[in-house]
Short mmCIF file of C-alpha atoms in Angstrom, two decimals:
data_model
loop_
_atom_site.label_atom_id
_atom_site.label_comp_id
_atom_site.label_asym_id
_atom_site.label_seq_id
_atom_site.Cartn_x
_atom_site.Cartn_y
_atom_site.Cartn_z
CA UNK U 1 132.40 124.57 154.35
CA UNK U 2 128.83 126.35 154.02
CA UNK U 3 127.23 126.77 158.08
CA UNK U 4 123.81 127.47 158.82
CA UNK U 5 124.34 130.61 160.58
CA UNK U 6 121.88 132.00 163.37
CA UNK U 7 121.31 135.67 164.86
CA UNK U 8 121.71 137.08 167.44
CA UNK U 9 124.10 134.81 169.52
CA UNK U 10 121.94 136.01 172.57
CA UNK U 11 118.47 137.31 173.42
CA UNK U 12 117.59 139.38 176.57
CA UNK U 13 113.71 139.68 176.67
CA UNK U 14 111.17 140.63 178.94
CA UNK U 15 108.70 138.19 179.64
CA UNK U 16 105.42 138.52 177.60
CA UNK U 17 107.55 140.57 175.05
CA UNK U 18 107.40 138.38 171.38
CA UNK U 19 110.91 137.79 170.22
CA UNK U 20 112.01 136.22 166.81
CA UNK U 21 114.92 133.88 166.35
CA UNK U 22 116.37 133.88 162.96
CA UNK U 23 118.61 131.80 160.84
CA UNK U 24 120.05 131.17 157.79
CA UNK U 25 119.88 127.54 156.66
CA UNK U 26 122.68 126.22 154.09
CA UNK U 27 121.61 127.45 150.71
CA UNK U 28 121.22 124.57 148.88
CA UNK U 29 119.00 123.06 152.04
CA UNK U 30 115.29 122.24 151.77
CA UNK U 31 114.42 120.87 154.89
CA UNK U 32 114.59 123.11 158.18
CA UNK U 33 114.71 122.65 161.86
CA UNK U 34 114.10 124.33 165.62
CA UNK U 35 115.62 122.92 168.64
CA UNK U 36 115.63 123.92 171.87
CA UNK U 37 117.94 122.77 174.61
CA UNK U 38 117.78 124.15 178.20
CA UNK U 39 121.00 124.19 179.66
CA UNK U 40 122.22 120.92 180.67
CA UNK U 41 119.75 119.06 179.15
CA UNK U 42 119.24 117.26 176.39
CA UNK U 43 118.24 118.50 172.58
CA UNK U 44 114.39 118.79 172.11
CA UNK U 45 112.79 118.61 168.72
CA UNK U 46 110.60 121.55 168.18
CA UNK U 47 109.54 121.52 164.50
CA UNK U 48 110.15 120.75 161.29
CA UNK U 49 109.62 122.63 157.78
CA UNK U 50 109.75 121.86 153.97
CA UNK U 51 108.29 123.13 151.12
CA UNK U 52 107.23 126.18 153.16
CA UNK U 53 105.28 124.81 155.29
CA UNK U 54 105.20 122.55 158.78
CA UNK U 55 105.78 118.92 158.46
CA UNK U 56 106.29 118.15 161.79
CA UNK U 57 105.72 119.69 164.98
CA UNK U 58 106.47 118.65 169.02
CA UNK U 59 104.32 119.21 171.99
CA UNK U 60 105.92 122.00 172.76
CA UNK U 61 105.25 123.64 169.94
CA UNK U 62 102.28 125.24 170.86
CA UNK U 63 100.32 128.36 169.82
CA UNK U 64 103.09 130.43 171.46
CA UNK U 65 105.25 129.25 168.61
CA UNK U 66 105.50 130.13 164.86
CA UNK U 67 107.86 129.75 161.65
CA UNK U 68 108.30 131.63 159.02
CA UNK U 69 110.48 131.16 155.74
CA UNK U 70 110.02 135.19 154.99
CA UNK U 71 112.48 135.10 151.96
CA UNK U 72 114.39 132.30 149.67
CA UNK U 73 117.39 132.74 152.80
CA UNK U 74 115.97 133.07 156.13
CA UNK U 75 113.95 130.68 158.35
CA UNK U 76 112.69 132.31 161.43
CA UNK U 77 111.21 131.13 164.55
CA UNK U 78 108.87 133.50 166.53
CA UNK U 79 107.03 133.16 170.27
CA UNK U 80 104.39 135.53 170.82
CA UNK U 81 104.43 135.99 174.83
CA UNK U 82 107.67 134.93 176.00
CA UNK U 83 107.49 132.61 179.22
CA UNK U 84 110.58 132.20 182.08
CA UNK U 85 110.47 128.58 181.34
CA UNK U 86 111.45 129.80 177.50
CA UNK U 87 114.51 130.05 178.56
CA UNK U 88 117.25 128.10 176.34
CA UNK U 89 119.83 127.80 173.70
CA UNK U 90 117.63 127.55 170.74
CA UNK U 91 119.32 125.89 167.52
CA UNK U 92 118.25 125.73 164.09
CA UNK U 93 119.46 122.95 161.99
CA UNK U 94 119.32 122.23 158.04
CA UNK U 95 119.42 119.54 155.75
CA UNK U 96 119.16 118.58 152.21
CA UNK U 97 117.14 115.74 152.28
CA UNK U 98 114.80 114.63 155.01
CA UNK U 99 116.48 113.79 158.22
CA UNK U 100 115.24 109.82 157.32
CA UNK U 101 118.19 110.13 154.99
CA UNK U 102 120.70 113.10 155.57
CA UNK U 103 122.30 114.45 158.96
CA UNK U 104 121.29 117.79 159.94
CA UNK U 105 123.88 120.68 160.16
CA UNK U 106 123.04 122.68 163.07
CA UNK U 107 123.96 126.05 164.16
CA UNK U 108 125.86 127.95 166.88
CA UNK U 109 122.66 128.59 168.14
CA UNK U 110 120.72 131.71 170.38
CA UNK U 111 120.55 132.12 173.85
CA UNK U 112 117.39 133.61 174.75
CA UNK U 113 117.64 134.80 178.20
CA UNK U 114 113.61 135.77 179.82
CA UNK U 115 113.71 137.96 182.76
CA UNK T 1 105.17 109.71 172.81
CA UNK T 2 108.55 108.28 172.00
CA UNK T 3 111.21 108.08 174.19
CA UNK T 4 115.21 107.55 174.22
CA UNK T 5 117.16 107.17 176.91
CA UNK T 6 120.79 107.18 177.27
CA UNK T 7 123.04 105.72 180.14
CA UNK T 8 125.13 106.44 181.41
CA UNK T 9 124.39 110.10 182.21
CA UNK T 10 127.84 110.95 183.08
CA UNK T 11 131.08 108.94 182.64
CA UNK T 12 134.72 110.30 183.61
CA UNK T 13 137.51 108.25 182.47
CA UNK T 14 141.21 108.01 182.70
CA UNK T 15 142.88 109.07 178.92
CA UNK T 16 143.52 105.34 177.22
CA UNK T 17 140.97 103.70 178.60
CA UNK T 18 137.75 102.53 176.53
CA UNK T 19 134.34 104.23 176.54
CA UNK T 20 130.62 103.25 175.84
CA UNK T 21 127.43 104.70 175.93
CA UNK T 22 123.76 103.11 175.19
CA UNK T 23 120.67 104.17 173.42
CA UNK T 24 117.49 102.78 174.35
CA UNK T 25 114.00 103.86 172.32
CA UNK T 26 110.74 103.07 173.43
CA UNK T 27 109.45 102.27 169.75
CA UNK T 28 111.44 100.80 166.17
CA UNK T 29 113.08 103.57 164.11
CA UNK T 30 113.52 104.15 161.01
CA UNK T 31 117.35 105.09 162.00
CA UNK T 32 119.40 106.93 163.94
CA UNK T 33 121.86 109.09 164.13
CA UNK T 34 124.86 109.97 166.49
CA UNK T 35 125.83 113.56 167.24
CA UNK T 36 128.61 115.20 169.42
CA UNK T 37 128.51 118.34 171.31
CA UNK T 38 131.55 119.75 172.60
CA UNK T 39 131.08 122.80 175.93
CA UNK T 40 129.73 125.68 174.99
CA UNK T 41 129.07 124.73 171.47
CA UNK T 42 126.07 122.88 169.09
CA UNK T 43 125.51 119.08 167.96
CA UNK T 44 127.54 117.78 165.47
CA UNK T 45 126.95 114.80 163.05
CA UNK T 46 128.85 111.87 163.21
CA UNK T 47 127.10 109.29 161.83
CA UNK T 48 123.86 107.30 160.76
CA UNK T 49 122.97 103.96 160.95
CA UNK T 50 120.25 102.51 158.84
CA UNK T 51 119.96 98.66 158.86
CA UNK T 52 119.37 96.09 161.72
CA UNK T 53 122.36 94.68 163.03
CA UNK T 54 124.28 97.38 161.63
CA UNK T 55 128.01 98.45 162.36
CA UNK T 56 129.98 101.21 161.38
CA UNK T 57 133.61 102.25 162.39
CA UNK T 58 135.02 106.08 162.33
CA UNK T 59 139.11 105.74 163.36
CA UNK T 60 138.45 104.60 167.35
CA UNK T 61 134.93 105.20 167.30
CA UNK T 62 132.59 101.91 166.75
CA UNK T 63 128.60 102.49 166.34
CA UNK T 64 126.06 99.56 166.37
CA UNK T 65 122.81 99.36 165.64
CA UNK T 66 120.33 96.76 167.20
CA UNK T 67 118.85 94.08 165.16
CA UNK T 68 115.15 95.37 166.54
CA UNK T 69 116.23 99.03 165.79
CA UNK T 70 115.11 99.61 169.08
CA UNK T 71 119.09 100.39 170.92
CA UNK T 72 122.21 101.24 169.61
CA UNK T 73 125.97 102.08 171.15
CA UNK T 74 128.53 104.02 170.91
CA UNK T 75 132.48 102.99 171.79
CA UNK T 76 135.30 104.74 172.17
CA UNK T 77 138.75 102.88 172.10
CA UNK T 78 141.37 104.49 173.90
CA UNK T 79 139.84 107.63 174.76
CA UNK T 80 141.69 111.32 174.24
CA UNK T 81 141.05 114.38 175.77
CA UNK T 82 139.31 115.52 172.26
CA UNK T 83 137.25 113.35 173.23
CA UNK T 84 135.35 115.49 175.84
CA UNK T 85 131.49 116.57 175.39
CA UNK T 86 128.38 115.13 175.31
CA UNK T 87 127.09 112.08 173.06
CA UNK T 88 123.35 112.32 171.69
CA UNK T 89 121.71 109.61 169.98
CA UNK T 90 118.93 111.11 167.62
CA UNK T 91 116.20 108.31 167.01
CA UNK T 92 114.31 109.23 163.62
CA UNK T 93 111.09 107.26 163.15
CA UNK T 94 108.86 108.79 160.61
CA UNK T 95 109.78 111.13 158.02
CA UNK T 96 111.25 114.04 159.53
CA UNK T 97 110.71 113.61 163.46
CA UNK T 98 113.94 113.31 165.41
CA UNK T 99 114.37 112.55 169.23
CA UNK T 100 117.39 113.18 170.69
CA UNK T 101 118.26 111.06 173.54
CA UNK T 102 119.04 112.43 177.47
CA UNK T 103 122.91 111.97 176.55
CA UNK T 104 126.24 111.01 177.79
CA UNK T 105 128.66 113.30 179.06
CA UNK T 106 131.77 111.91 178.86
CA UNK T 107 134.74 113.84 180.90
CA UNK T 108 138.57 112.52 179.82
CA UNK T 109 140.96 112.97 182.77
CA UNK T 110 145.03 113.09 181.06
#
């Protein structure tokens, strides 16, 4: 069964260093997705992106934050000036029609650890 | 902005017996979806619900929707120790916004 896969399992940054989160959606996929979910909570929308470019976006998704679709296989999320309180498991999800009709497939995910 | 809430926030119960958690939303959506997340590992799909009222069955697992698609449910017959992680509702209201809710952990003791 195709998987959205996601690299690296886990991120060690320095704060105020930029990092970049990447993923590979499931090919056939148009819509893409960033999570976040700091541990033991719950699953926090981030944004959302289609036809290369936003279509939705959550508070906190701020100027820190960016997307990028660089290629026709990877989807990429990037903060500028990393934060302690970015801390989390950050999951990318994919679907192949917009989530108002189709369940997302999500990833294993990346830990980004900020020291 | 829009809110759901789960309760309970935590639930052990003895292997055989039943199982429910609640959704709550602060505003109508469009739909909403469950997901399952074992320890350790990422949401899973297991199922959407569309129309008011509606109810859907998976095996022991029985999802309803509210008839104000404002709160839904999830029940668990008979639990299993498979059945272990935590249960997210995912309220979608607008095109391609989704809210998960706080969650249910649900622990199975055998």
């Amino acid at each position: 069964e195709p998987e959205v896969t996601q690299t690296p399992s886990h991120q060690v940054t320095q704060m105020g260093q930029e990092v970049i989160l990447r993923c590979v959606p499931i090919s056939n996929h148009l819509y893409f997705y960033w999570y976040r979910q700091i541990l033991g909570q719950k699953v926090e929308f981030l944004v959302s992106f289609y036809n290369n470019e936003i279509s939705e976006k959550s508070e906190i998704f701020d100027d820190q934050f960016s997307v990028e679709r660089p290629d026709g296989s990877n989807f990429t999320l990037k903060i500028r000036s990393t934060k302690l309180e970015d801390s989390a498991m950050y999951f990318c999800a994919s679907s192949d029609l917009g989530s108002s009709n189709q369940p997302q497939h999500f990833g294993d995910g990346t830990r980004l650890s900020i020291l | 902005g829009q809110q759901v809430m789960q309760i309970p926030q935590y639930q052990h119960v003895q292997e055989g017996e039943d199982f429910t958690t609640y959704c709550n939303s602060s505003t109508t959506l469009s739909n909403i979806q469950w997901y399952k997340q074992r320890p350790g590992g990422h949401p899973v799909f297991l199922i959407q619900l569309v129309k008011s009222g509606e109810v859907k069955k998976q095996k022991r697992l029985t999802f309803q929707f509210g008839e104000a698609k404002k709160n839904s449910s999830l029940h668990i017959t008979a639990t299993q120790t498979t059945d272990v992680g935590t249960y997210f509702c995912a309220g979608v209201r607008g095109y391609q916004k989704v809210t998960f809710g706080t969650g249910t952990k649900l622990q199975v003791i055998p």
